[in-house]
């Protein structure tokens, strides 16, 4: 059941992001070095900028992993009540049709 709070309570797969960042670090370091050694300064600069972006993302991911889990309501916490118009199975108060697939 959707509660309507999904954006606020969504969680990221931090371990997957960590390994993707590490993979990106390896390839951007390799690409920067290869393009710098082969005389392609434009590509080397592009890979260098990408390297900085991935390093910043890696820093954020590591910070979030070190912070640990934040409060997440458990199964004993009831979901938010749905809007009143959905409880009575009528159309929304504005008279506009509801979302597709709704009642």
Short mmCIF file of C-alpha atoms in Angstrom, two decimals, residues 17-96:
data_model
loop_
_atom_site.label_atom_id
_atom_site.label_comp_id
_atom_site.label_asym_id
_atom_site.label_seq_id
_atom_site.Cartn_x
_atom_site.Cartn_y
_atom_site.Cartn_z
CA UNK A 17 26.48 3.28 -5.23
CA UNK A 18 29.77 2.79 -3.38
CA UNK A 19 30.92 0.04 -5.75
CA UNK A 20 29.74 1.95 -8.81
CA UNK A 21 31.77 4.95 -7.60
CA UNK A 22 34.84 2.78 -7.10
CA UNK A 23 34.38 1.35 -10.61
CA UNK A 24 34.01 4.86 -11.98
CA UNK A 25 37.11 6.04 -10.11
CA UNK A 26 39.20 3.26 -11.64
CA UNK A 27 38.03 3.99 -15.19
CA UNK A 28 38.29 7.77 -14.95
CA UNK A 29 41.81 7.58 -13.51
CA UNK A 30 42.76 5.15 -16.27
CA UNK A 31 41.11 7.30 -18.96
CA UNK A 32 42.72 10.51 -17.71
CA UNK A 33 46.15 8.92 -17.69
CA UNK A 34 45.79 7.26 -21.10
CA UNK A 35 44.46 10.36 -22.84
CA UNK A 36 47.12 12.56 -21.20
CA UNK A 37 49.88 10.20 -22.33
CA UNK A 38 48.55 9.91 -25.90
CA UNK A 39 48.38 13.66 -26.39
CA UNK A 40 44.61 14.17 -26.21
CA UNK A 41 44.32 17.04 -23.69
CA UNK A 42 40.61 17.65 -24.32
CA UNK A 43 39.65 14.08 -23.52
CA UNK A 44 42.05 14.02 -20.58
CA UNK A 45 40.39 17.16 -19.19
CA UNK A 46 36.92 15.67 -19.71
CA UNK A 47 37.92 12.51 -17.85
CA UNK A 48 39.56 14.65 -15.15
CA UNK A 49 36.33 16.58 -14.59
CA UNK A 50 34.37 13.33 -14.48
CA UNK A 51 36.92 12.01 -11.98
CA UNK A 52 36.24 15.02 -9.72
CA UNK A 53 32.47 14.49 -9.95
CA UNK A 54 32.76 10.80 -9.11
CA UNK A 55 35.10 11.59 -6.21
CA UNK A 56 32.55 14.07 -4.83
CA UNK A 57 29.79 11.45 -5.14
CA UNK A 58 32.00 8.87 -3.46
CA UNK A 59 32.57 11.29 -0.58
CA UNK A 60 28.80 11.79 -0.16
CA UNK A 61 28.14 8.04 -0.28
CA UNK A 62 30.81 7.29 2.31
CA UNK A 63 29.46 10.05 4.57
CA UNK A 64 25.94 8.60 4.37
CA UNK A 65 27.21 5.08 5.07
CA UNK A 66 29.12 6.33 8.14
CA UNK A 67 26.04 8.18 9.44
CA UNK A 68 24.22 4.89 9.71
CA UNK A 69 20.51 4.32 9.34
CA UNK A 70 18.18 7.15 10.15
CA UNK A 71 14.78 6.75 11.70
CA UNK A 72 12.54 4.60 9.57
CA UNK A 73 9.10 3.70 10.88
CA UNK A 74 8.78 0.02 11.66
CA UNK A 75 5.94 -2.37 10.95
CA UNK A 76 4.24 -1.37 14.21
CA UNK A 77 3.79 2.24 12.99
CA UNK A 78 0.58 2.55 10.98
CA UNK A 79 0.72 4.27 7.59
CA UNK A 80 -0.66 7.74 7.08
CA UNK A 81 -4.35 7.89 6.48
CA UNK A 82 -5.25 8.23 2.82
CA UNK A 83 -7.08 11.39 1.73
CA UNK A 84 -10.75 11.40 2.67
CA UNK A 85 -11.99 11.22 -0.93
CA UNK A 86 -10.26 7.88 -1.37
CA UNK A 87 -11.83 6.46 1.77
CA UNK A 88 -15.35 6.97 0.44
CA UNK A 89 -14.36 5.81 -3.06
CA UNK A 90 -15.76 8.92 -4.69
CA UNK A 91 -14.18 11.31 -7.16
CA UNK A 92 -11.68 13.86 -5.88
CA UNK A 93 -13.27 17.01 -4.41
CA UNK A 94 -12.26 19.11 -7.43
CA UNK A 95 -14.38 16.96 -9.73
CA UNK A 96 -11.37 15.96 -11.78
#
